[in-house]
Coordinates of C-alpha atoms in Angstrom, one line a residue:
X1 CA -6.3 39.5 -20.9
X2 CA -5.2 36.9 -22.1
X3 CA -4.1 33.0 -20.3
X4 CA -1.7 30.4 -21.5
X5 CA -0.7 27.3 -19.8
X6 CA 2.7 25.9 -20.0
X7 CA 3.5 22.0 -20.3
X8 CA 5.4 20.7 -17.2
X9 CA 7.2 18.2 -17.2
X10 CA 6.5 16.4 -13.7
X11 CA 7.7 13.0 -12.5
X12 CA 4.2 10.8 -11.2
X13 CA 4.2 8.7 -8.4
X14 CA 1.4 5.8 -8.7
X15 CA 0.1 4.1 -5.6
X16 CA -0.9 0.1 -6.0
X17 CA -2.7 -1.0 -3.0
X18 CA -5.6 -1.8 -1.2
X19 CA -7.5 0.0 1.8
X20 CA -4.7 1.1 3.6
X21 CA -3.4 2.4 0.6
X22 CA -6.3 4.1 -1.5
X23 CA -7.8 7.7 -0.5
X24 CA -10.1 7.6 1.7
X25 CA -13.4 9.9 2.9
X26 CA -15.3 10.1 5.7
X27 CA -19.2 9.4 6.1
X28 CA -21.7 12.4 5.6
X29 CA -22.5 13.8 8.4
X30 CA -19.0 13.2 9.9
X31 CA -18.5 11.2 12.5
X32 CA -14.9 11.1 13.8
X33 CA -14.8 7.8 15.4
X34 CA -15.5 6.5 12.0
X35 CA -13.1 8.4 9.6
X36 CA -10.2 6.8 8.8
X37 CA -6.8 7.6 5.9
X38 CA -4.4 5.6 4.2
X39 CA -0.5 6.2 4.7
X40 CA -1.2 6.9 0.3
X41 CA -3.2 9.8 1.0
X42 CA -1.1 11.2 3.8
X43 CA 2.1 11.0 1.6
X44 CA 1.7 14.2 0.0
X45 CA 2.2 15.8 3.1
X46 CA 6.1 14.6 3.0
X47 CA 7.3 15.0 0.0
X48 CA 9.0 17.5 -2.0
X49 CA 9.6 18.2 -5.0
X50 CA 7.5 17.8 -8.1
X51 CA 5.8 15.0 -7.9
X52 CA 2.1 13.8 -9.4
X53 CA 0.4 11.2 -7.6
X54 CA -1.9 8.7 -9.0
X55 CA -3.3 6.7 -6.4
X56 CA -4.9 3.5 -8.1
X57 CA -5.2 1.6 -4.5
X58 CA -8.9 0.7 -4.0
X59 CA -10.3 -1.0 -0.9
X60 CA -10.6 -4.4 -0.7
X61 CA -7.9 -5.2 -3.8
X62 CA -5.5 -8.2 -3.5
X63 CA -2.9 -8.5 -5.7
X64 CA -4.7 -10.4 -8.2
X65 CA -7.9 -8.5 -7.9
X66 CA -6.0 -5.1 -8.6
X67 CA -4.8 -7.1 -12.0
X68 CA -7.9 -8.5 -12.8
X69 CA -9.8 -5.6 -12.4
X70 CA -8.1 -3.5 -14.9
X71 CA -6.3 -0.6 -12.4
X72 CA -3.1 -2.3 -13.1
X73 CA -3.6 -1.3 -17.0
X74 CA -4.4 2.1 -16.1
X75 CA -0.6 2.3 -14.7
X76 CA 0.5 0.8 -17.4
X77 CA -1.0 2.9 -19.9
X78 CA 0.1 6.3 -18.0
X79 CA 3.6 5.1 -16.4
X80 CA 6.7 6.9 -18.4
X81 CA 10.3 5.6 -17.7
X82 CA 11.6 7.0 -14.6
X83 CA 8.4 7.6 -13.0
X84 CA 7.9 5.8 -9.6
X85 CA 5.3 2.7 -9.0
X86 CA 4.6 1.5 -5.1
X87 CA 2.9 -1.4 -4.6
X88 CA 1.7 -2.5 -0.8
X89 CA -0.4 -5.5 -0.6
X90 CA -1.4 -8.2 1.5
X91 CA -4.0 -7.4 4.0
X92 CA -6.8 -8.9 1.7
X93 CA -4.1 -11.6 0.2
X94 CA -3.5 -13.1 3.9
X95 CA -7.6 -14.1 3.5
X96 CA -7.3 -16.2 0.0
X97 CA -5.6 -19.8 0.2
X98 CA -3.9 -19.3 -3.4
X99 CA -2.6 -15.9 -2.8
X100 CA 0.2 -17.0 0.1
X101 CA 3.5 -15.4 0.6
X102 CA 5.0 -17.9 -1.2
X103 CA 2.3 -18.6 -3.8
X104 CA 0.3 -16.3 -6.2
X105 CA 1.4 -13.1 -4.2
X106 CA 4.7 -13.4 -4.9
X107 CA 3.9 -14.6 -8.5
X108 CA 2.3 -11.4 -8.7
X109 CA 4.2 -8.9 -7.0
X110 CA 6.9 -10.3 -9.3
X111 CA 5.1 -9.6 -12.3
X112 CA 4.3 -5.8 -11.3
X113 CA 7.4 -5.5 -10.3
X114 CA 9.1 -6.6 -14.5
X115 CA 6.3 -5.1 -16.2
X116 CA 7.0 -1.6 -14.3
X117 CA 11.0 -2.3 -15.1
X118 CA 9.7 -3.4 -18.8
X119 CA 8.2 0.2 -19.6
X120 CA 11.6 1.9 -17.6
X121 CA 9.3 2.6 -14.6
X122 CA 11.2 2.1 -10.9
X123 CA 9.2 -0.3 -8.9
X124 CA 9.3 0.3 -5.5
X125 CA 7.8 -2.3 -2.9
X126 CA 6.3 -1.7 0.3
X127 CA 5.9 -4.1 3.4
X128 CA 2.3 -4.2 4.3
X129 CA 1.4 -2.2 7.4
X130 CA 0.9 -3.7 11.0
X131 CA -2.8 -4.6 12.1
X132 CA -3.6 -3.8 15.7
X133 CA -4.0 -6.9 16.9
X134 CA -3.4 -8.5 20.0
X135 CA -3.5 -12.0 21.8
X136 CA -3.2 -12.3 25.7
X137 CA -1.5 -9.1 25.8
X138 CA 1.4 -9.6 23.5
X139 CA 1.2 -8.5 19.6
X140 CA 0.0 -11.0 17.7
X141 CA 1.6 -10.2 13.6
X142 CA -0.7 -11.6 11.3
X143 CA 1.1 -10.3 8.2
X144 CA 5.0 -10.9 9.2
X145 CA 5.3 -13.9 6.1
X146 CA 3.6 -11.2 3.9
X147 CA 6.6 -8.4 5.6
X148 CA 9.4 -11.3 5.0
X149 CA 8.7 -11.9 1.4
X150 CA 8.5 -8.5 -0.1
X151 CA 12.1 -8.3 1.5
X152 CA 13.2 -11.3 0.1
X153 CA 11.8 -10.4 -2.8
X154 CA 13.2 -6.8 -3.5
X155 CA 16.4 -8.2 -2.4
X156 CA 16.4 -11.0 -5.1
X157 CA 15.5 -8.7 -8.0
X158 CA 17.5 -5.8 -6.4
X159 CA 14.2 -3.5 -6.2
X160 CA 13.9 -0.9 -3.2
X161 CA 11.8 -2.0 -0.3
X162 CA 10.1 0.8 2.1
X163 CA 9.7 -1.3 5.5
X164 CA 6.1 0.1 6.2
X165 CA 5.5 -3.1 8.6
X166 CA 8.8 -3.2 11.1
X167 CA 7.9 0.9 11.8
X168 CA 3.9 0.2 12.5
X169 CA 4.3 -2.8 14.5
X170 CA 7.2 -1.0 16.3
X171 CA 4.9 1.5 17.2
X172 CA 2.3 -0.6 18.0
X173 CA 4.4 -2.7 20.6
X174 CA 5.6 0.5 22.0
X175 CA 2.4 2.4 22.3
X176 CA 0.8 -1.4 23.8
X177 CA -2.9 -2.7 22.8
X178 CA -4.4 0.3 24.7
X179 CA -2.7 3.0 23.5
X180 CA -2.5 2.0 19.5
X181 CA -6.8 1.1 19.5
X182 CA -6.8 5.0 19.9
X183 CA -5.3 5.3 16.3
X184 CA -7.6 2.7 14.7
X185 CA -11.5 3.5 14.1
X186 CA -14.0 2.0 16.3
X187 CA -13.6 -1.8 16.1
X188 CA -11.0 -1.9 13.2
X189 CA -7.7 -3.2 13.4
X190 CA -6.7 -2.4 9.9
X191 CA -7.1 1.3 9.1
X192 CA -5.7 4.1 11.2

């Protein structure tokens, strides 16, 4: 018997992030309290359709880390017109003076956002996800500049924004500071 393999032609899907972003494993000799996902390694489970998904998100990336360390060249390499680029960052931006809202981050979500039009790729931006934290009892939004300039942004340059932020910190607030730590591993406040 004889096997042959036919070419498909399959629109990708690449995923620029950090931690919250990138797939994720859990430790040997699992430990539940400690395994944790990303919302980019949990999308496969809600789409349809053909779709290939290249997830270049790796922990700890900012948005000029994930340049700088060459993951940005890989999409760029591999990207064909009309396949779809997400980029979500911020969580590790929000800890570098340089890398503001209204500073480098923009400068550089900007950037990814012309190169990806530049090769006919659709950029698509994504607000950064809500941390659990809390102050007093009331949620305390440490990333809402980061959420209000990838809007301002997508609007200005007419690029689709996915509003990741408003539905986590909705939740949050809904589910209270009790209630959300359940979702988030043992003494994080990033990862769910």
């Amino acid at each position: 018997m004889e096997a042959t393999a036919k070419p498909q032609v399959v629109r990708k899907l690449f995923l620029c992030g950090d931690s919250t972003v990138t797939d994720q494993v859990a430790p040997f000799r699992y430990f539940p309290e400690m395994a944790y996902t990303s919302w980019g390694q949990s999308l496969p489970a809600f789409l349809t359709g053909k779709f290939v998904i290249d997830n270049q998100a790796h922990s700890g990336n900012t948005s000029e880390s994930f340049q700088k360390e060459g993951h940005f060249d890989l999409v760029k390499k591999w990207i064909r017109p009309n396949d779809y680029c997400l980029f979500q960052f911020g969580h590790n931006d929000q800890k570098i003076p340089h890398l503001l809202p209204q500073r480098d981050y923009r400068k550089n979500i900007l950037k990814f956002v012309r190169e990806i039009q530049s090769l006919q790729g659709i950029a698509v931006l994504v607000t950064p996800m809500g941390r659990n934290t809390w102050q007093n009892g009331d949620y305390n939004d440490l990333l809402l500049d980061y959420d209000q300039e990838i809007k301002a942004l997508g609007q200005q340059v007419q690029v689709p924004v996915l509003s990741l932020h408003d539905k986590t910190v909705a939740l949050w607030k809904q589910f209270g500071q009790k209630r959300s730590t359940d979702f988030f591993p043992k003494g994080d406040y990033t990862h769910t």
